[in-house]
């Protein structure tokens, strides 16, 4: 294998050892860009023929040979060899072995430096679309759950202490907006990858009369890069995509953390479906939310992928450096992991059972109507600070007695302070407390209905965008 002839073998008298071949190879990582590499090469060959750099017959032979290789890789019959170093060499070597000198002309006016940048951009665009689509799927599920559980009150928390009652729909839709921002980031990552870099050659451009716009049009790129040195050394589009994956993972880890808490006996708000749970090898009673925990845990690795890529790029002199071969492993891992976790989270959300009674009951604990009771006193003309003090003392007394605000009669309220009228109990009714949050973006039922319409508009826009990107 070490003896396989190197494409650059001309100026060498000795070859690297087998160990060094493997150390230097990126084939195990970049072989997944095979389809992009073949599409890019066919476009390049067609352009070279149009420009009279190679003959039409050579371009035909190249296209036929590459199409055959495409089918073999797709069907799993292609012979990958580590000595090929990377996917670009694997395909070009096989092509040349099969079609002879025409294969040797494919690399005219091209370097692996612009070739790998092109392939990676094509690949990143495809995956950005998939990621965007996956966020649409989870967001559709969140909206469906928000509609199915309309009106269900539960505790809202700050500091993980019960704070004010909210609607489950409102809580779930908070994640809708996080994922919508993620979708915006995936769109941005798509756009930053959508620049055609072929024709930059090794770093300085080429002496051949290439038609870069033809290649861009044929491969569906929005524009052609303006600086050949930047083109072969820019991986910002991968950073953008990896960052978008990382933030998505951060969001999913928060959601998963809540699902883990909610499915504990202490909360008891949801029960994970059996298909999204695992048992214990020793404790027969256990039902663990493993998949939520895994999604939360994998977030650490994706953060590492982002930091790794940033660190690879830091301080690199222009233009291409072999360091850049290290760009893909982490980025691909971040993409794969974020996509998988979006699918897992969607499945968990779609199948979990919500315990409405537990949520409603929990919403009555924790004196969460206290703010509204203070606001009630403010309505009678009392300064807010005085109202805060009176309600605070009332909460302290009730806490000692083991009672809730909802258990107090109008007479008991009046005994606490004469400012309390007969309508004081209504001020602490939990459903009323929620319904009063009518401010735009608040948890009141009507505000949430308006929010659901906004969510549907955002989803419709993203679906239209996806359709246009898939064209
Ligand atoms: N496998 C390389 C990479 O992923 C391709 C570019 C190699 N270019 C070079 N001059 N050695 O970056």
Short mmCIF file of C-alpha atoms and ligand atoms in Angstrom, two decimals:
data_model
loop_
_atom_site.label_atom_id
_atom_site.label_comp_id
_atom_site.label_asym_id
_atom_site.label_seq_id
_atom_site.Cartn_x
_atom_site.Cartn_y
_atom_site.Cartn_z
CA UNK A 1 0.00 0.00 0.00
CA UNK A 2 2.81 2.38 0.85
CA UNK A 3 4.15 1.73 -2.60
CA UNK A 4 1.05 3.13 -4.27
CA UNK A 5 2.27 5.82 -6.60
CA UNK A 6 1.75 9.29 -5.19
CA UNK A 7 0.16 11.88 -7.46
CA UNK A 8 3.02 14.18 -6.48
CA UNK A 9 5.62 11.39 -6.68
CA UNK A 10 7.72 13.06 -9.38
CA UNK A 11 10.11 15.01 -7.15
CA UNK A 12 10.47 12.28 -4.50
CA UNK A 13 12.96 9.45 -4.17
CA UNK A 14 11.49 7.87 -1.05
CA UNK A 15 7.93 7.43 0.25
CA UNK A 16 6.52 7.88 3.74
CA UNK A 17 6.09 4.74 5.85
CA UNK A 18 2.75 3.04 6.04
CA UNK A 19 2.32 4.60 9.49
CA UNK A 20 2.91 8.08 8.08
CA UNK A 21 0.58 7.40 5.17
CA UNK A 22 -2.14 6.63 7.65
CA UNK A 23 -1.21 9.55 9.87
CA UNK A 24 -1.42 11.92 6.92
CA UNK A 25 -4.60 10.48 5.44
CA UNK A 26 -7.99 12.11 5.77
CA UNK A 27 -9.85 9.49 3.75
CA UNK A 28 -11.66 7.92 6.73
CA UNK A 29 -13.15 11.35 7.52
CA UNK A 30 -13.58 13.00 4.13
CA UNK A 31 -14.86 9.98 2.20
CA UNK A 32 -18.35 11.08 3.08
CA UNK A 33 -17.88 14.01 0.66
CA UNK A 34 -17.65 11.61 -2.28
CA UNK A 35 -20.82 12.81 -4.01
CA UNK A 36 -19.80 16.45 -3.70
CA UNK A 37 -16.33 15.65 -5.03
CA UNK A 38 -17.72 13.90 -8.10
CA UNK A 39 -20.26 16.64 -8.84
CA UNK A 40 -17.56 19.28 -8.48
CA UNK A 41 -15.20 17.39 -10.80
CA UNK A 42 -17.83 16.91 -13.50
CA UNK A 43 -18.65 20.64 -13.42
CA UNK A 44 -14.93 21.45 -13.60
CA UNK A 45 -14.34 19.09 -16.54
CA UNK A 46 -17.32 20.49 -18.44
CA UNK A 47 -16.03 24.01 -17.88
CA UNK A 48 -12.53 23.04 -19.07
CA UNK A 49 -14.03 21.60 -22.27
CA UNK A 50 -16.23 24.65 -22.87
CA UNK A 51 -13.17 26.83 -22.53
CA UNK A 52 -11.18 24.67 -24.92
CA UNK A 53 -8.67 23.65 -22.22
CA UNK A 54 -9.50 19.95 -22.69
CA UNK A 55 -11.37 18.26 -25.52
CA UNK A 56 -15.08 17.44 -25.39
CA UNK A 57 -14.13 13.79 -25.82
CA UNK A 58 -11.95 13.95 -22.69
CA UNK A 59 -14.73 15.67 -20.73
CA UNK A 60 -17.17 12.97 -21.88
CA UNK A 61 -14.79 10.23 -20.79
CA UNK A 62 -14.28 11.96 -17.43
CA UNK A 63 -18.01 12.37 -16.88
CA UNK A 64 -18.78 8.77 -17.81
CA UNK A 65 -15.96 7.46 -15.60
CA UNK A 66 -16.98 9.64 -12.65
CA UNK A 67 -20.63 8.62 -13.02
CA UNK A 68 -19.57 4.98 -12.82
CA UNK A 69 -17.52 5.70 -9.67
CA UNK A 70 -20.52 7.55 -8.24
CA UNK A 71 -22.68 4.45 -8.63
CA UNK A 72 -20.02 2.20 -7.11
CA UNK A 73 -19.53 4.35 -4.03
CA UNK A 74 -23.28 4.72 -3.62
CA UNK A 75 -23.77 0.95 -3.85
CA UNK A 76 -20.80 0.17 -1.59
CA UNK A 77 -18.69 -1.65 -4.17
CA UNK A 78 -15.94 0.99 -4.52
CA UNK A 79 -12.45 -0.04 -3.40
CA UNK A 80 -11.23 2.59 -0.91
CA UNK A 81 -7.49 2.46 -0.14
CA UNK A 82 -5.89 4.41 2.68
CA UNK A 83 -2.83 5.06 0.53
CA UNK A 84 -5.05 7.35 -1.52
CA UNK A 85 -4.77 9.89 1.32
CA UNK A 86 -8.13 11.50 0.74
CA UNK A 87 -11.41 11.17 -1.17
CA UNK A 88 -10.14 13.48 -3.92
CA UNK A 89 -7.15 11.26 -4.66
CA UNK A 90 -9.17 8.06 -4.32
CA UNK A 91 -11.58 9.16 -7.00
CA UNK A 92 -9.01 10.72 -9.33
CA UNK A 93 -6.68 7.71 -9.14
CA UNK A 94 -9.46 5.27 -9.91
CA UNK A 95 -10.69 7.44 -12.77
CA UNK A 96 -7.23 7.68 -14.31
CA UNK A 97 -6.61 3.95 -13.94
CA UNK A 98 -9.80 3.38 -15.88
CA UNK A 99 -9.86 6.04 -18.57
CA UNK A 100 -6.17 6.79 -19.00
CA UNK A 101 -4.77 10.21 -20.02
CA UNK A 102 -8.18 11.94 -20.00
CA UNK A 103 -8.32 11.24 -16.24
CA UNK A 104 -4.95 12.90 -15.86
CA UNK A 105 -6.36 16.07 -17.45
CA UNK A 106 -9.15 16.49 -14.89
CA UNK A 107 -6.90 18.25 -12.40
CA UNK A 108 -5.87 20.95 -14.92
CA UNK A 109 -6.35 24.45 -13.44
CA UNK A 110 -7.24 22.95 -10.09
CA UNK A 111 -5.53 22.19 -6.78
CA UNK A 112 -6.73 20.01 -3.98
CA UNK A 113 -6.76 23.21 -1.96
CA UNK A 114 -9.63 24.74 -3.89
CA UNK A 115 -11.12 21.31 -4.54
CA UNK A 116 -11.44 20.44 -0.86
CA UNK A 117 -12.82 23.88 -0.06
CA UNK A 118 -15.42 23.46 -2.81
CA UNK A 119 -16.45 19.97 -1.67
CA UNK A 120 -16.69 21.02 1.96
CA UNK A 121 -18.87 23.99 1.03
CA UNK A 122 -21.22 21.80 -1.03
CA UNK A 123 -21.40 19.35 1.83
CA UNK A 124 -22.01 22.07 4.43
CA UNK A 125 -24.85 23.51 2.36
CA UNK A 126 -26.60 20.15 2.19
CA UNK A 127 -26.30 19.49 5.89
CA UNK A 128 -27.39 23.02 6.83
CA UNK A 129 -30.62 22.37 4.94
CA UNK A 130 -31.11 19.06 6.76
CA UNK A 131 -30.51 20.73 10.12
CA UNK A 132 -32.94 23.52 9.33
CA UNK A 133 -35.55 20.91 8.34
CA UNK A 134 -34.96 19.05 11.61
CA UNK A 135 -35.62 22.21 13.61
CA UNK A 136 -38.89 22.61 11.70
CA UNK A 137 -39.94 19.11 12.72
CA UNK A 138 -39.28 19.67 16.43
CA UNK A 139 -40.98 23.04 16.32
CA UNK A 140 -44.06 21.52 14.69
CA UNK A 141 -44.19 19.04 17.56
CA UNK A 142 -43.86 21.83 20.14
CA UNK A 143 -46.75 23.76 18.57
CA UNK A 144 -48.88 20.61 18.44
CA UNK A 145 -48.22 19.97 22.15
CA UNK A 146 -48.98 23.61 22.97
CA UNK A 147 -52.34 23.24 21.23
CA UNK A 148 -53.13 19.83 22.73
CA UNK A 149 -52.48 21.08 26.27
CA UNK A 150 -54.07 24.51 25.88
CA UNK A 151 -55.01 26.03 29.24
CA UNK A 152 -53.00 23.60 31.38
CA UNK A 153 -51.39 25.52 34.26
CA UNK A 154 -48.13 24.52 35.87
CA UNK A 155 -45.54 26.22 38.05
CA UNK A 156 -43.14 28.61 36.37
CA UNK A 157 -39.73 28.68 38.03
CA UNK A 158 -36.92 31.08 38.71
CA UNK A 159 -33.92 29.72 40.61
CA UNK A 160 -35.78 26.39 40.20
CA UNK A 161 -38.13 27.67 42.92
CA UNK A 162 -41.81 28.06 42.14
CA UNK A 163 -42.28 31.65 40.97
CA UNK A 164 -45.52 32.30 39.10
CA UNK A 165 -48.01 29.97 37.47
CA UNK A 166 -47.74 29.66 33.72
CA UNK A 167 -49.24 27.58 30.93
CA UNK A 168 -47.43 24.43 29.84
CA UNK A 169 -48.00 25.69 26.28
CA UNK A 170 -46.10 28.86 27.07
CA UNK A 171 -43.23 26.93 28.61
CA UNK A 172 -42.93 24.61 25.62
CA UNK A 173 -43.10 27.46 23.14
CA UNK A 174 -40.09 29.10 24.77
CA UNK A 175 -38.16 26.28 23.09
CA UNK A 176 -39.90 27.01 19.81
CA UNK A 177 -38.23 30.41 19.75
CA UNK A 178 -34.82 29.04 20.68
CA UNK A 179 -35.03 26.58 17.79
CA UNK A 180 -36.24 29.33 15.47
CA UNK A 181 -33.10 31.29 16.22
CA UNK A 182 -31.14 28.10 15.55
CA UNK A 183 -32.89 27.84 12.19
CA UNK A 184 -31.77 31.40 11.42
CA UNK A 185 -28.21 30.39 12.27
CA UNK A 186 -28.42 27.35 9.97
CA UNK A 187 -29.66 29.60 7.21
CA UNK A 188 -26.75 31.93 7.81
CA UNK A 189 -24.32 28.99 7.76
CA UNK A 190 -25.86 27.91 4.44
CA UNK A 191 -25.34 31.38 3.01
CA UNK A 192 -21.75 31.64 4.16
CA UNK A 193 -21.01 28.30 2.47
CA UNK A 194 -22.79 29.39 -0.69
CA UNK A 195 -19.72 30.88 -2.39
CA UNK A 196 -17.92 29.06 -5.23
CA UNK A 197 -14.15 28.83 -4.66
CA UNK A 198 -12.97 26.58 -7.49
CA UNK A 199 -10.60 28.40 -9.85
CA UNK A 200 -8.54 29.66 -6.92
CA UNK A 201 -6.19 26.72 -7.57
CA UNK A 202 -3.40 26.31 -4.99
CA UNK A 203 -3.58 29.89 -3.72
CA UNK A 204 -2.90 32.37 -6.52
CA UNK A 205 -5.48 31.58 -9.19
CA UNK A 206 -4.66 29.91 -12.50
CA UNK A 207 -3.15 30.75 -15.88
CA UNK A 208 -5.89 28.80 -17.67
CA UNK A 209 -8.93 30.68 -19.03
CA UNK A 210 -11.38 29.24 -16.51
CA UNK A 211 -15.04 30.25 -16.36
CA UNK A 212 -15.78 30.32 -12.68
CA UNK A 213 -19.34 31.63 -13.09
CA UNK A 214 -20.22 28.60 -15.23
CA UNK A 215 -19.06 26.27 -12.45
CA UNK A 216 -20.95 28.31 -9.84
CA UNK A 217 -24.17 28.18 -11.85
CA UNK A 218 -23.85 24.51 -12.56
CA UNK A 219 -23.27 23.66 -8.90
CA UNK A 220 -25.94 26.05 -7.62
CA UNK A 221 -23.71 28.56 -5.84
CA UNK A 222 -25.00 32.09 -5.30
CA UNK A 223 -21.66 33.78 -5.97
CA UNK A 224 -18.01 33.39 -6.88
CA UNK A 225 -15.28 34.13 -4.32
CA UNK A 226 -13.29 37.33 -4.83
CA UNK A 227 -9.85 36.38 -3.45
CA UNK A 228 -8.09 33.12 -4.23
CA UNK A 229 -5.97 33.17 -1.06
CA UNK A 230 -8.97 33.71 1.17
CA UNK A 231 -10.85 31.04 -0.80
CA UNK A 232 -8.43 28.22 -0.04
CA UNK A 233 -7.92 29.14 3.60
CA UNK A 234 -11.39 30.22 4.67
CA UNK A 235 -13.34 27.86 6.90
CA UNK A 236 -15.65 30.46 8.43
CA UNK A 237 -18.61 28.65 6.87
CA UNK A 238 -17.69 25.53 8.87
CA UNK A 239 -17.31 27.62 12.01
CA UNK A 240 -20.75 29.12 11.38
CA UNK A 241 -22.30 25.70 10.90
CA UNK A 242 -20.52 24.21 13.92
CA UNK A 243 -21.53 27.17 16.05
CA UNK A 244 -25.15 26.81 14.92
CA UNK A 245 -24.98 23.12 15.90
CA UNK A 246 -23.45 24.02 19.25
CA UNK A 247 -26.14 26.54 20.17
CA UNK A 248 -28.81 24.06 19.07
CA UNK A 249 -27.25 21.49 21.39
CA UNK A 250 -27.19 24.00 24.25
CA UNK A 251 -30.92 24.55 23.71
CA UNK A 252 -31.67 20.83 23.48
CA UNK A 253 -29.63 20.21 26.63
CA UNK A 254 -31.82 22.67 28.51
CA UNK A 255 -34.99 21.04 27.24
CA UNK A 256 -33.63 17.59 28.06
CA UNK A 257 -32.65 18.72 31.54
CA UNK A 258 -36.26 19.79 32.12
CA UNK A 259 -37.64 16.53 30.75
CA UNK A 260 -35.30 14.66 33.10
CA UNK A 261 -36.46 16.74 36.07
CA UNK A 262 -40.11 16.53 35.08
CA UNK A 263 -40.00 12.77 34.75
CA UNK A 264 -38.54 12.32 38.26
CA UNK A 265 -40.91 11.17 40.98
CA UNK A 266 -40.33 14.49 42.75
CA UNK A 267 -41.91 16.43 39.86
CA UNK A 268 -43.99 13.74 38.19
CA UNK A 269 -45.10 16.12 35.43
CA UNK A 270 -44.35 13.79 32.52
CA UNK A 271 -43.72 10.13 31.87
CA UNK A 272 -41.30 9.23 29.13
CA UNK A 273 -42.54 6.60 26.76
CA UNK A 274 -41.04 3.15 27.29
CA UNK A 275 -39.37 3.42 23.90
CA UNK A 276 -37.41 6.45 25.13
CA UNK A 277 -36.45 4.94 28.49
CA UNK A 278 -34.16 2.21 29.72
CA UNK A 279 -34.10 0.06 32.82
CA UNK A 280 -31.41 -0.74 35.34
CA UNK A 281 -29.42 -3.95 35.43
CA UNK A 282 -29.73 -4.11 39.21
CA UNK A 283 -32.77 -2.06 40.27
CA UNK A 284 -35.89 -3.67 38.83
CA UNK A 285 -38.10 -0.63 39.44
CA UNK A 286 -35.99 1.83 37.44
CA UNK A 287 -37.09 3.63 34.31
CA UNK A 288 -34.38 6.05 33.28
CA UNK A 289 -34.65 8.93 30.77
CA UNK A 290 -31.37 7.85 29.14
CA UNK A 291 -31.93 9.48 25.79
CA UNK A 292 -32.59 12.88 27.29
CA UNK A 293 -29.47 12.44 29.41
CA UNK A 294 -27.43 11.42 26.37
CA UNK A 295 -28.55 14.44 24.38
CA UNK A 296 -27.60 16.60 27.36
CA UNK A 297 -24.25 14.83 27.64
CA UNK A 298 -23.38 14.95 23.95
CA UNK A 299 -23.62 18.73 24.17
CA UNK A 300 -20.20 18.69 25.83
CA UNK A 301 -18.61 17.02 22.83
CA UNK A 302 -20.18 19.45 20.37
CA UNK A 303 -18.91 22.42 22.38
CA UNK A 304 -15.52 20.71 22.13
CA UNK A 305 -15.91 20.40 18.36
CA UNK A 306 -16.42 24.15 18.09
CA UNK A 307 -13.48 24.99 20.32
CA UNK A 308 -11.36 22.46 18.39
CA UNK A 309 -12.12 24.05 15.03
CA UNK A 310 -11.52 27.56 16.32
CA UNK A 311 -8.18 26.41 17.68
CA UNK A 312 -7.15 24.70 14.43
CA UNK A 313 -7.73 27.95 12.55
CA UNK A 314 -6.15 30.28 15.08
CA UNK A 315 -2.89 31.79 13.92
CA UNK A 316 -2.75 29.98 10.55
CA UNK A 317 -0.72 31.93 8.01
CA UNK A 318 -2.15 32.35 4.53
CA UNK A 319 -2.97 30.37 2.53
CA UNK A 320 -3.66 26.61 2.74
CA UNK A 321 -1.97 24.69 5.56
CA UNK A 322 -2.29 20.98 6.18
CA UNK A 323 -3.68 21.84 9.63
CA UNK A 324 -6.90 22.58 7.78
CA UNK A 325 -7.38 18.91 7.06
CA UNK A 326 -8.29 18.73 10.76
CA UNK A 327 -11.35 20.92 10.13
CA UNK A 328 -13.77 18.19 9.18
CA UNK A 329 -13.75 15.59 11.93
CA UNK A 330 -15.15 17.88 14.60
CA UNK A 331 -17.47 19.75 12.28
CA UNK A 332 -18.93 16.50 10.94
CA UNK A 333 -19.35 15.22 14.47
CA UNK A 334 -21.17 18.40 15.50
CA UNK A 335 -23.48 18.12 12.49
CA UNK A 336 -24.22 14.42 13.04
CA UNK A 337 -24.79 14.88 16.75
CA UNK A 338 -27.07 17.89 16.43
CA UNK A 339 -29.12 16.15 13.74
CA UNK A 340 -29.45 12.95 15.79
CA UNK A 341 -30.37 14.86 18.93
CA UNK A 342 -33.04 16.88 17.12
CA UNK A 343 -34.59 13.59 15.99
CA UNK A 344 -34.34 12.06 19.48
CA UNK A 345 -35.85 15.10 21.18
CA UNK A 346 -38.68 15.19 18.67
CA UNK A 347 -39.45 11.55 19.41
CA UNK A 348 -39.35 12.06 23.18
CA UNK A 349 -41.67 15.05 23.02
CA UNK A 350 -44.12 13.32 20.69
CA UNK A 351 -44.42 10.21 22.82
CA UNK A 352 -44.24 11.43 26.44
CA UNK A 353 -47.37 11.45 28.61
CA UNK A 354 -48.23 14.68 30.45
CA UNK A 355 -49.71 14.37 33.94
CA UNK A 356 -52.09 17.34 33.88
CA UNK A 357 -53.32 16.76 37.44
CA UNK A 358 -49.81 16.80 38.87
CA UNK A 359 -48.95 19.99 37.02
CA UNK A 360 -52.17 21.71 38.06
CA UNK A 361 -51.74 20.63 41.69
CA UNK A 362 -48.14 21.85 41.73
CA UNK A 363 -49.35 25.21 40.42
CA UNK A 364 -51.36 25.63 43.63
CA UNK A 365 -48.34 25.19 45.85
CA UNK A 366 -45.54 27.66 46.36
CA UNK A 367 -47.72 30.75 47.00
CA UNK A 368 -47.31 31.66 43.35
CA UNK A 369 -50.30 34.04 43.45
CA UNK A 370 -48.44 36.28 45.91
CA UNK A 371 -47.46 38.82 43.25
CA UNK A 372 -51.06 39.11 42.12
CA UNK A 373 -52.25 39.55 45.69
CA UNK A 374 -49.78 42.40 46.15
CA UNK A 375 -50.92 43.87 42.82
CA UNK A 376 -54.51 43.61 44.15
CA UNK A 377 -53.58 45.77 47.14
CA UNK A 378 -51.84 48.25 44.84
CA UNK A 379 -55.18 48.46 43.02
CA UNK A 380 -56.76 49.72 46.25
CA UNK A 381 -54.27 52.60 46.32
CA UNK A 382 -51.61 51.01 48.58
CA UNK A 383 -47.91 51.61 47.69
CA UNK A 384 -46.33 48.45 46.19
CA UNK A 385 -43.67 48.19 48.90
CA UNK A 386 -46.34 48.13 51.66
CA UNK A 387 -48.36 45.57 49.71
CA UNK A 388 -45.23 43.42 49.27
CA UNK A 389 -44.64 43.52 53.05
CA UNK A 390 -48.24 42.57 53.97
CA UNK A 391 -48.37 39.66 51.51
CA UNK A 392 -44.92 38.50 52.58
CA UNK A 393 -46.05 38.30 56.20
CA UNK A 394 -49.23 36.48 55.16
CA UNK A 395 -47.17 33.89 53.22
CA UNK A 396 -44.92 33.35 56.24
CA UNK A 397 -47.96 32.72 58.47
CA UNK A 398 -49.63 30.35 55.98
CA UNK A 399 -46.40 28.47 55.44
CA UNK A 400 -46.25 27.79 59.19
CA UNK A 401 -49.87 26.60 59.14
CA UNK A 402 -49.34 24.48 56.06
CA UNK A 403 -52.06 26.25 54.08
CA UNK A 404 -52.20 27.78 50.60
CA UNK A 405 -53.40 31.23 49.51
CA UNK A 406 -56.27 29.58 47.66
CA UNK A 407 -57.63 28.13 50.92
CA UNK A 408 -58.24 31.57 52.52
CA UNK A 409 -61.80 32.93 52.75
CA UNK A 410 -62.69 36.58 52.09
CA UNK A 411 -63.19 37.04 55.84
CA UNK A 412 -59.70 35.73 56.59
CA UNK A 413 -58.21 38.07 53.99
CA UNK A 414 -60.04 41.03 55.53
CA UNK A 415 -58.67 40.07 58.96
CA UNK A 416 -55.14 40.29 57.56
CA UNK A 417 -55.69 43.81 56.21
CA UNK A 418 -58.87 45.85 55.80
CA UNK A 419 -57.82 46.75 52.26
CA UNK A 420 -58.75 43.20 51.19
CA UNK A 421 -62.31 43.13 49.81
CA UNK A 422 -64.67 40.24 49.06
CA UNK A 423 -62.97 39.76 45.71
CA UNK A 424 -59.59 38.96 47.32
CA UNK A 425 -59.97 35.16 46.82
CA UNK A 426 -60.50 35.74 43.11
CA UNK A 427 -57.15 37.54 43.00
CA UNK A 428 -55.36 34.32 43.94
CA UNK A 429 -57.32 31.91 41.73
CA UNK A 430 -54.54 30.16 39.80
CA UNK A 431 -56.29 30.10 36.43
CA UNK A 432 -57.16 33.77 36.85
CA UNK A 433 -53.57 34.58 37.80
CA UNK A 434 -52.40 33.06 34.52
CA UNK A 435 -55.20 34.58 32.44
CA UNK A 436 -54.28 38.07 33.66
CA UNK A 437 -50.85 37.86 31.96
CA UNK A 438 -52.27 39.41 28.80
CA UNK A 439 -49.17 41.45 27.92
CA UNK A 440 -47.78 40.68 24.47
CA UNK A 441 -45.61 37.59 24.87
CA UNK A 442 -47.12 36.79 28.29
CA UNK A 443 -48.52 33.48 29.49
CA UNK A 444 -52.21 34.49 29.49
CA UNK A 445 -54.32 32.14 27.36
CA UNK A 446 -55.13 34.75 24.75
CA UNK A 447 -51.54 35.93 24.53
CA UNK A 448 -50.46 32.31 24.00
CA UNK A 449 -53.06 31.87 21.26
CA UNK A 450 -51.59 34.90 19.52
CA UNK A 451 -48.13 33.42 20.03
CA UNK A 452 -49.19 30.14 18.41
CA UNK A 453 -50.26 32.09 15.32
CA UNK A 454 -46.83 33.76 15.28
CA UNK A 455 -45.20 30.34 15.55
CA UNK A 456 -47.22 29.07 12.62
CA UNK A 457 -46.19 32.07 10.53
CA UNK A 458 -42.52 31.47 11.34
CA UNK A 459 -42.87 27.78 10.46
CA UNK A 460 -44.60 28.57 7.17
CA UNK A 461 -41.77 30.96 6.25
CA UNK A 462 -39.12 28.37 7.12
CA UNK A 463 -40.90 25.68 5.11
CA UNK A 464 -41.02 28.02 2.10
CA UNK A 465 -37.32 28.73 2.59
CA UNK A 466 -36.55 25.01 2.73
CA UNK A 467 -38.44 24.43 -0.50
CA UNK A 468 -36.47 27.16 -2.23
CA UNK A 469 -33.15 25.77 -0.94
CA UNK A 470 -34.04 22.25 -2.05
CA UNK A 471 -34.61 23.41 -5.67
N1 LIG B 1 -7.05 16.14 2.38
C1 LIG B 1 -6.73 17.55 2.28
C2 LIG B 1 -7.63 18.33 3.24
O1 LIG B 1 -8.58 17.79 3.72
C3 LIG B 1 -6.88 18.01 0.89
C4 LIG B 1 -6.00 19.16 0.54
C5 LIG B 1 -4.59 18.76 0.47
N2 LIG B 1 -3.80 19.77 -0.13
C6 LIG B 1 -2.48 19.73 -0.03
N3 LIG B 1 -1.83 20.64 -0.58
N4 LIG B 1 -1.89 18.76 0.62
O2 LIG B 1 -7.39 19.48 3.52
#
